[in-house]
PDB file of C-alpha atoms in Angstrom:
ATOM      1  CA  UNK A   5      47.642 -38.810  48.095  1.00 92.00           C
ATOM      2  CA  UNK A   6      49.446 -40.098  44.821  1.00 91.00           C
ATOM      3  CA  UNK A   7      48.752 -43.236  43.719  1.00 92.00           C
ATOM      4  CA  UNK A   8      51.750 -44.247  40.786  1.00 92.00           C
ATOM      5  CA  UNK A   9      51.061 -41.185  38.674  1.00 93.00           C
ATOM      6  CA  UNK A  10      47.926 -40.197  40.058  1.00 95.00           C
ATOM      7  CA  UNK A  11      46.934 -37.642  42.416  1.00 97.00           C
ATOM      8  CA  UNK A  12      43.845 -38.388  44.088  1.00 98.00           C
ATOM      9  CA  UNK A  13      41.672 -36.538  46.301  1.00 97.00           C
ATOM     10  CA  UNK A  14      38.297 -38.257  48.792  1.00 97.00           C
ATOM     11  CA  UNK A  15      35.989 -35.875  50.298  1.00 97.00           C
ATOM     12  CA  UNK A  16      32.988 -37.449  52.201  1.00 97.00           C
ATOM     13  CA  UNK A  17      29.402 -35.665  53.166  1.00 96.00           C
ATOM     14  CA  UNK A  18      27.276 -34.351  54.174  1.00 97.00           C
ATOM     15  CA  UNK A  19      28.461 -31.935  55.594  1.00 95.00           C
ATOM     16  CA  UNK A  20      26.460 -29.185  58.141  1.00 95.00           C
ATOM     17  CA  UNK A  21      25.049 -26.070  55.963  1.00 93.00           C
ATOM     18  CA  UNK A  22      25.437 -24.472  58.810  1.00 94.00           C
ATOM     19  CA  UNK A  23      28.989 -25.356  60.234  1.00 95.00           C
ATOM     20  CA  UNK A  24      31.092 -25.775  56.693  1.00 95.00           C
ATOM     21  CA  UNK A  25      30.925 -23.541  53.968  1.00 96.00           C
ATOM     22  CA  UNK A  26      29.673 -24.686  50.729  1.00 95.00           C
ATOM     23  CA  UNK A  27      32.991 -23.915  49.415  1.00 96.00           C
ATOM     24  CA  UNK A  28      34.722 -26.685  51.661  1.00 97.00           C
ATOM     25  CA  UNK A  29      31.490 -29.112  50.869  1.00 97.00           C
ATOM     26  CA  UNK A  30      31.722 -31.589  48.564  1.00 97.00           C
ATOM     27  CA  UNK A  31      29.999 -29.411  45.953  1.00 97.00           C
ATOM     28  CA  UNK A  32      32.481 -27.140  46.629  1.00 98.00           C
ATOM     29  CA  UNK A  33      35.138 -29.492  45.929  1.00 98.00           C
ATOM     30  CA  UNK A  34      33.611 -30.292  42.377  1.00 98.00           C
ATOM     31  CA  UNK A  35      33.466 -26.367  41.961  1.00 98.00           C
ATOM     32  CA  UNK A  36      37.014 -26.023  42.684  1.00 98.00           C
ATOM     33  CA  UNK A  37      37.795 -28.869  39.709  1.00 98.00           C
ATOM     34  CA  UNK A  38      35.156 -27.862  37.252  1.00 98.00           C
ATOM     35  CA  UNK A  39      37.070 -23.625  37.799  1.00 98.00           C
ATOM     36  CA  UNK A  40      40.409 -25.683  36.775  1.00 98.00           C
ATOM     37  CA  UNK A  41      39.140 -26.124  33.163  1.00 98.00           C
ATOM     38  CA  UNK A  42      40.569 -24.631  29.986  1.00 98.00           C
ATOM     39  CA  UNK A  43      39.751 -26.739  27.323  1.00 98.00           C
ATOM     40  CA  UNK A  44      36.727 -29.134  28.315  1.00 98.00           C
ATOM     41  CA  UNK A  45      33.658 -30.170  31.341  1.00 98.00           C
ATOM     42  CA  UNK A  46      32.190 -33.052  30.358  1.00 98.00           C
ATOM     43  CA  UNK A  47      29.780 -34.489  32.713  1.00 98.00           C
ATOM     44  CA  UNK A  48      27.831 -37.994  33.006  1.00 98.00           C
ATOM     45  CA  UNK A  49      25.412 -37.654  36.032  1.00 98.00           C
ATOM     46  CA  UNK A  50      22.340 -39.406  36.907  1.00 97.00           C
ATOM     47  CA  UNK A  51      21.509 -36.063  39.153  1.00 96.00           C
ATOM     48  CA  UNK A  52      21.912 -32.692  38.363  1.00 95.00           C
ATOM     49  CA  UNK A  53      20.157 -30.162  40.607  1.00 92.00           C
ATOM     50  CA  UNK A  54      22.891 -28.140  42.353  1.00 92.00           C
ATOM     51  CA  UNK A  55      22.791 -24.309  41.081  1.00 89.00           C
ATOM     52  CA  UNK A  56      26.019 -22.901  42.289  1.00 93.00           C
ATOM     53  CA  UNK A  57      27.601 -25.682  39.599  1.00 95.00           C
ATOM     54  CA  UNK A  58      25.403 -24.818  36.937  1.00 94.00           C
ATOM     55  CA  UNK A  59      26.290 -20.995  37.203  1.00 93.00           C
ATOM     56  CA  UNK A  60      30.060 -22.038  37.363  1.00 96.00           C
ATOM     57  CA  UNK A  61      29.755 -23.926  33.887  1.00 97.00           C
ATOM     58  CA  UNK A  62      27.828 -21.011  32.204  1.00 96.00           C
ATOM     59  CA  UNK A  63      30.777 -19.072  33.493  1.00 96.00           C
ATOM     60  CA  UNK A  64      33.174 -21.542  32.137  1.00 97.00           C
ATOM     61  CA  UNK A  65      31.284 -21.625  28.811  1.00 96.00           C
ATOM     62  CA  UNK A  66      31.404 -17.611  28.150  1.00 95.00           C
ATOM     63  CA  UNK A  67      35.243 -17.971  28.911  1.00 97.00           C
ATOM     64  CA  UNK A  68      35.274 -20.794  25.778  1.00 97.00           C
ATOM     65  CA  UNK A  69      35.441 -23.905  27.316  1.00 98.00           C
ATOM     66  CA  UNK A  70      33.331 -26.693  25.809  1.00 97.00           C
ATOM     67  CA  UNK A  71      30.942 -27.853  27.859  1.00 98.00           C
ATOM     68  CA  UNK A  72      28.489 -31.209  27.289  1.00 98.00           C
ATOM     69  CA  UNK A  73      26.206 -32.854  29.860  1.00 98.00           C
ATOM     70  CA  UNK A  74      24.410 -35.963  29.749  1.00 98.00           C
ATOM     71  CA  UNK A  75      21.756 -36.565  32.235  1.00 97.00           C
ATOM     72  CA  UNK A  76      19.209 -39.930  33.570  1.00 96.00           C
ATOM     73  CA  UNK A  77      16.515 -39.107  31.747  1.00 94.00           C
ATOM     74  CA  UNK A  78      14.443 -39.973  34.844  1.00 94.00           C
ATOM     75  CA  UNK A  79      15.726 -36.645  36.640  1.00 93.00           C
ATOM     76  CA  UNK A  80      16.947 -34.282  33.167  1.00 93.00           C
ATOM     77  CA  UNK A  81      13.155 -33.244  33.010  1.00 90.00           C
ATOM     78  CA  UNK A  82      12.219 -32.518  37.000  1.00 89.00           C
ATOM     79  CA  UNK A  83      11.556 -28.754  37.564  1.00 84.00           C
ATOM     80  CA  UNK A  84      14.555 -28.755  39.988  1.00 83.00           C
ATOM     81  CA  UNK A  85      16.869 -29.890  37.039  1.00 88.00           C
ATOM     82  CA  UNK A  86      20.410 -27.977  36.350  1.00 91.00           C
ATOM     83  CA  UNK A  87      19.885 -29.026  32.779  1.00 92.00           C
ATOM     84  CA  UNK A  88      17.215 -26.954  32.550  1.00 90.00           C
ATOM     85  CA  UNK A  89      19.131 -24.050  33.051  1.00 90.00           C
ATOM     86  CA  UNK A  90      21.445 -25.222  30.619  1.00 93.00           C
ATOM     87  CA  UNK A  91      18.788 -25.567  28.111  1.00 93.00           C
ATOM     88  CA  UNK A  92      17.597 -22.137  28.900  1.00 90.00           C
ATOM     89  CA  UNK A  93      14.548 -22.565  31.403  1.00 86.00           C
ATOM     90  CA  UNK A  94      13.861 -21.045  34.861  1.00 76.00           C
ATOM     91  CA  UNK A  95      14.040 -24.520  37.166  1.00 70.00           C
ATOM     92  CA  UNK A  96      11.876 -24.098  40.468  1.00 68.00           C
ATOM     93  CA  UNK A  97      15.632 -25.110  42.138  1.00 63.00           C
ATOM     94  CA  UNK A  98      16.400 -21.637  40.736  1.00 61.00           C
ATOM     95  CA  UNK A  99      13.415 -20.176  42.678  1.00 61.00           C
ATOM     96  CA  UNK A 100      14.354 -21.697  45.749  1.00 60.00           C
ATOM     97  CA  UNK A 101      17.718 -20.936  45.822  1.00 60.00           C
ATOM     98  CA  UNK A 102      17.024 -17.495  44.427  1.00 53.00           C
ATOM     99  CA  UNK A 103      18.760 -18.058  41.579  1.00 67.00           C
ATOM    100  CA  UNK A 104      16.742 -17.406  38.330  1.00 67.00           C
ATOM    101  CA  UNK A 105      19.498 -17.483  36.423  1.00 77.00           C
ATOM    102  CA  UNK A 106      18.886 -19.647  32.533  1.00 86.00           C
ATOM    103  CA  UNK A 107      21.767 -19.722  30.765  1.00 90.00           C
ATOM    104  CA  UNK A 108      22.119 -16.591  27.751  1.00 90.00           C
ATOM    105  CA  UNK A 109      23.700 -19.023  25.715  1.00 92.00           C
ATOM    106  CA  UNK A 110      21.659 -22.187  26.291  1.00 92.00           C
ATOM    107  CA  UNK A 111      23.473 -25.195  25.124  1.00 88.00           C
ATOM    108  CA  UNK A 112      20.621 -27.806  23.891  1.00 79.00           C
ATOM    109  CA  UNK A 113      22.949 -29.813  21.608  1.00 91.00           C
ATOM    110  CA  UNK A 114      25.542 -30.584  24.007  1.00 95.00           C
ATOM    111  CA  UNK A 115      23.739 -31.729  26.865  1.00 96.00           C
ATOM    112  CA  UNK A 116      20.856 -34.522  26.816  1.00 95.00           C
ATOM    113  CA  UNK A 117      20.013 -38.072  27.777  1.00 95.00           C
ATOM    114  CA  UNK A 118      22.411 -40.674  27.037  1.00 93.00           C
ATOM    115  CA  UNK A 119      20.001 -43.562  24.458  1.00 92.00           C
ATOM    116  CA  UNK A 120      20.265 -46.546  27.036  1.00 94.00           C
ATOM    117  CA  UNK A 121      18.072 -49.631  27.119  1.00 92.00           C
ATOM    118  CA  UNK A 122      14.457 -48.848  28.230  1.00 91.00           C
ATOM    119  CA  UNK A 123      14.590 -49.509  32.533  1.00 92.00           C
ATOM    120  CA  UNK A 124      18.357 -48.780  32.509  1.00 95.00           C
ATOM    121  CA  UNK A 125      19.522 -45.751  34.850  1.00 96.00           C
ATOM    122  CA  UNK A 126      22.374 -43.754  33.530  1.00 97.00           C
ATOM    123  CA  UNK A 127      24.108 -44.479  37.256  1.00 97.00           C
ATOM    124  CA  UNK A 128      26.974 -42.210  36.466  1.00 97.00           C
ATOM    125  CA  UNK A 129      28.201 -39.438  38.617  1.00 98.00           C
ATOM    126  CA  UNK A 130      30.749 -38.295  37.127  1.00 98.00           C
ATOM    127  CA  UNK A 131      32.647 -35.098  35.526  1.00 98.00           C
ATOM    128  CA  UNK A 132      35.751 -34.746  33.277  1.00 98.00           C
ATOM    129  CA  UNK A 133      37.843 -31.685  33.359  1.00 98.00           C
ATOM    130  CA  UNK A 134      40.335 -30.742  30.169  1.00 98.00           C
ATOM    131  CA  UNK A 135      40.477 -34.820  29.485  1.00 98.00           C
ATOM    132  CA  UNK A 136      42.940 -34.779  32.888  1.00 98.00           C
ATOM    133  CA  UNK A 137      40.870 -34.585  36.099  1.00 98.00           C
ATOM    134  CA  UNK A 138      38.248 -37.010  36.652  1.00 98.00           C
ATOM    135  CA  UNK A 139      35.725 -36.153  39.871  1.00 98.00           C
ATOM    136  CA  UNK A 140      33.629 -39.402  40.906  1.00 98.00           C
ATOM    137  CA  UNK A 141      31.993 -41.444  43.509  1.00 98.00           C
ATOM    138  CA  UNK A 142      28.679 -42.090  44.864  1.00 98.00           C
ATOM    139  CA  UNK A 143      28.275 -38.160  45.437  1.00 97.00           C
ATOM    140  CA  UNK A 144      25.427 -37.136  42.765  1.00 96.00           C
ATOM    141  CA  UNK A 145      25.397 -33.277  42.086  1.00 96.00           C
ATOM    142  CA  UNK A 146      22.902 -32.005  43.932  1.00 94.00           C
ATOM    143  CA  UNK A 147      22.311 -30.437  47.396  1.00 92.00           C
ATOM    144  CA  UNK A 148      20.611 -33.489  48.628  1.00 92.00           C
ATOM    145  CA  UNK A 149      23.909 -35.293  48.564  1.00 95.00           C
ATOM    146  CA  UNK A 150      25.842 -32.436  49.955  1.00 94.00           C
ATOM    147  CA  UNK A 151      23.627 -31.847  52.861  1.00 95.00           C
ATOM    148  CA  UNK A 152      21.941 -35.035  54.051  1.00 95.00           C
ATOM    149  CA  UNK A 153      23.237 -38.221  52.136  1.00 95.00           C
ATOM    150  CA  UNK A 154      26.468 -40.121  53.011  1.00 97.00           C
ATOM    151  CA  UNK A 155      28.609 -40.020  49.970  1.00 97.00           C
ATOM    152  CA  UNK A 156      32.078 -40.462  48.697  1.00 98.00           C
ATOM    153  CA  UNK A 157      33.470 -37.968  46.434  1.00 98.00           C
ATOM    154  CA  UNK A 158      36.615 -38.836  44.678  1.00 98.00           C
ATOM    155  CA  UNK A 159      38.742 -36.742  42.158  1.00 98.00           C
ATOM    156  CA  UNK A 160      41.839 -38.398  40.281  1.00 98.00           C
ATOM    157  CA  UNK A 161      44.508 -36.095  38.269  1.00 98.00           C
ATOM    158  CA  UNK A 162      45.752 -38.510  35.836  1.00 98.00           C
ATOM    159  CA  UNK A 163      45.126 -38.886  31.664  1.00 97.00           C
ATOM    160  CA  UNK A 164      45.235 -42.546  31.506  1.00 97.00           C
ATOM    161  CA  UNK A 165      42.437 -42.965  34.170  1.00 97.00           C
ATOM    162  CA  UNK A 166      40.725 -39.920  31.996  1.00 98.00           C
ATOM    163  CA  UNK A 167      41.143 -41.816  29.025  1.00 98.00           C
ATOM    164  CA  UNK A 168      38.699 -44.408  30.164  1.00 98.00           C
ATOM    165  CA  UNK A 169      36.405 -42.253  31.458  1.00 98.00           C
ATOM    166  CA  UNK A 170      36.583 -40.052  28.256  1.00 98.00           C
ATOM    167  CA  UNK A 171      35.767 -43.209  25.702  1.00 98.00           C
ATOM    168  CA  UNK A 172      33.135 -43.998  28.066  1.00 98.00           C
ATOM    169  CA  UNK A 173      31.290 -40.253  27.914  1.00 98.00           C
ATOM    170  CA  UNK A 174      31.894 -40.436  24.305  1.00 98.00           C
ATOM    171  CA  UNK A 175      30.092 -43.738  24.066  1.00 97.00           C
ATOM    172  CA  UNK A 176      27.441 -42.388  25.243  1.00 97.00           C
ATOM    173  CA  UNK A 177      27.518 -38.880  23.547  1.00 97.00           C
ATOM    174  CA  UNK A 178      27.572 -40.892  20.245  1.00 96.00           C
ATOM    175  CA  UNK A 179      23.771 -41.610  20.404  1.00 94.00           C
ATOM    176  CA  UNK A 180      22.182 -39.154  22.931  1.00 96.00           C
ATOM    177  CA  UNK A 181      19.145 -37.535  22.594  1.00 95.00           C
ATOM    178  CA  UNK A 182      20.772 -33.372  22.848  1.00 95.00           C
ATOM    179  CA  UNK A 183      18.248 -30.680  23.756  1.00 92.00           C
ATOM    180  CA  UNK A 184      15.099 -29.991  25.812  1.00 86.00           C
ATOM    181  CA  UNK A 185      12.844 -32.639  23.903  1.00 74.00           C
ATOM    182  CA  UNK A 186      11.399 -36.368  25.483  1.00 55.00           C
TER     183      UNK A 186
END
C-alpha cells in the first residue's frame, strides 16, 4: 500500500512450516529485503537466531555490501546466536539446522552490543537496507517468531522514515561494544 511517499508492506506469523514455505514466511520476507541491498544492512535486533538470514548477509558481505549488527546483549552470547556466526563461531542453531556454516570473513567490529543503561533491553527489531528500506515490527529474527509467535512484520520503502531509523542505529553504533567479548 503507499502511504504519501511510502510504500509499505505487513506480513503477520506464524505461519505453518509445513503449509508455507519459508520463502513466503515472514523470514522470508526480511530475506527478500535484506537480497535488495547494494550499499548497506544495518540491523538493530534484540533476537538474532535465524540461519537462513545470517547466510544471506555473509552472502551480501562477499558481494561488498557493508554490513553492521547490533544485538541485546542478553541473547548476542546464547549458543543459538546468528552473531556468532558473524563473529566466526559454530552456534548449536547451526547444528540443528544443519548449517555449520561461520562466516570466512567474520565481522567482529561491526556487529556487537549497543552500551545501554544496565537492566535496559535493546527492544529493537529492526533492519535497514541501502539507508531506503526499513523492515520492522514486533517480528524478532528468529524461527521462534516465524513459526509459533504472533507477530507483525512491517517493511517501509521511504528515505525520510530511513533517516530516523538510520540516526537512531548510529546512536547506538557510536558507543557499542564490537566483537565477540562481554
Amino acid at each position: 500500500v503507499l502511504v504519501g511517499d511510502a510504500e509499505v508492506w505487513v506480513k503477520f506469523s506464524p505461519d505453518s512450516k509445513s503449509r508455507v514455505p519459508w520463502e513466503a514466511t515472514s523470514n522470508g520476507v526480511i530475506a527478500e529485503n535484506l537480497r535488495k541491498a547494494t550499499k548497506s544492512i544495518d540491523m538493530a535486533l534484540f533476537v538474532f537466531a535465524e540461519p537462513r538470514l545470517g547466510n544471506l548477509l555473509e552472502e551480501k558481505q562477499k558481494q561488498g555490501v557493508q554490513i553492521a549488527a547490533l544485538v541485546d546483549s542478553s541473547f548476542a552470547y546464547r549458543p543459538f546466536a546468528t552473531t556468532l556466526d558473524m563473529w566466526g563461531y559454530v552456534s548449536t542453531q547451526d547444528c540443528k539446522e544443519g548449517n555449520r556454516r561461520p562466516w570466512d570473513k567474520p565481522i567482529p567490529g561491526r556487529v556487537g552490543i549497543a552500551s545501554i543503561a544496565k537492566g535496559d533491553k535493546l527492544h529493537h527489531k529492526y533492519g535497514l537496507v541501502d539507508d531506503e528500506i526499513v523492515i520492522t515490527g514486533s517480528h524478532n529474527w528468529s524461527a521462534s517468531a516465524n513459526h509459533l509467535n504472533d507477530e507483525t512484520l512491517v517493511v517501509v520503502k521511504n528515505p525520510v522514515v530511513a533517516a530516523h531509523y538510520r540516526r537512531e542505529f548510529d546512536r547506538l553504533f557510536e558507543n557499542a561494544r564490537l566483537g565477540p567479548s562481554k
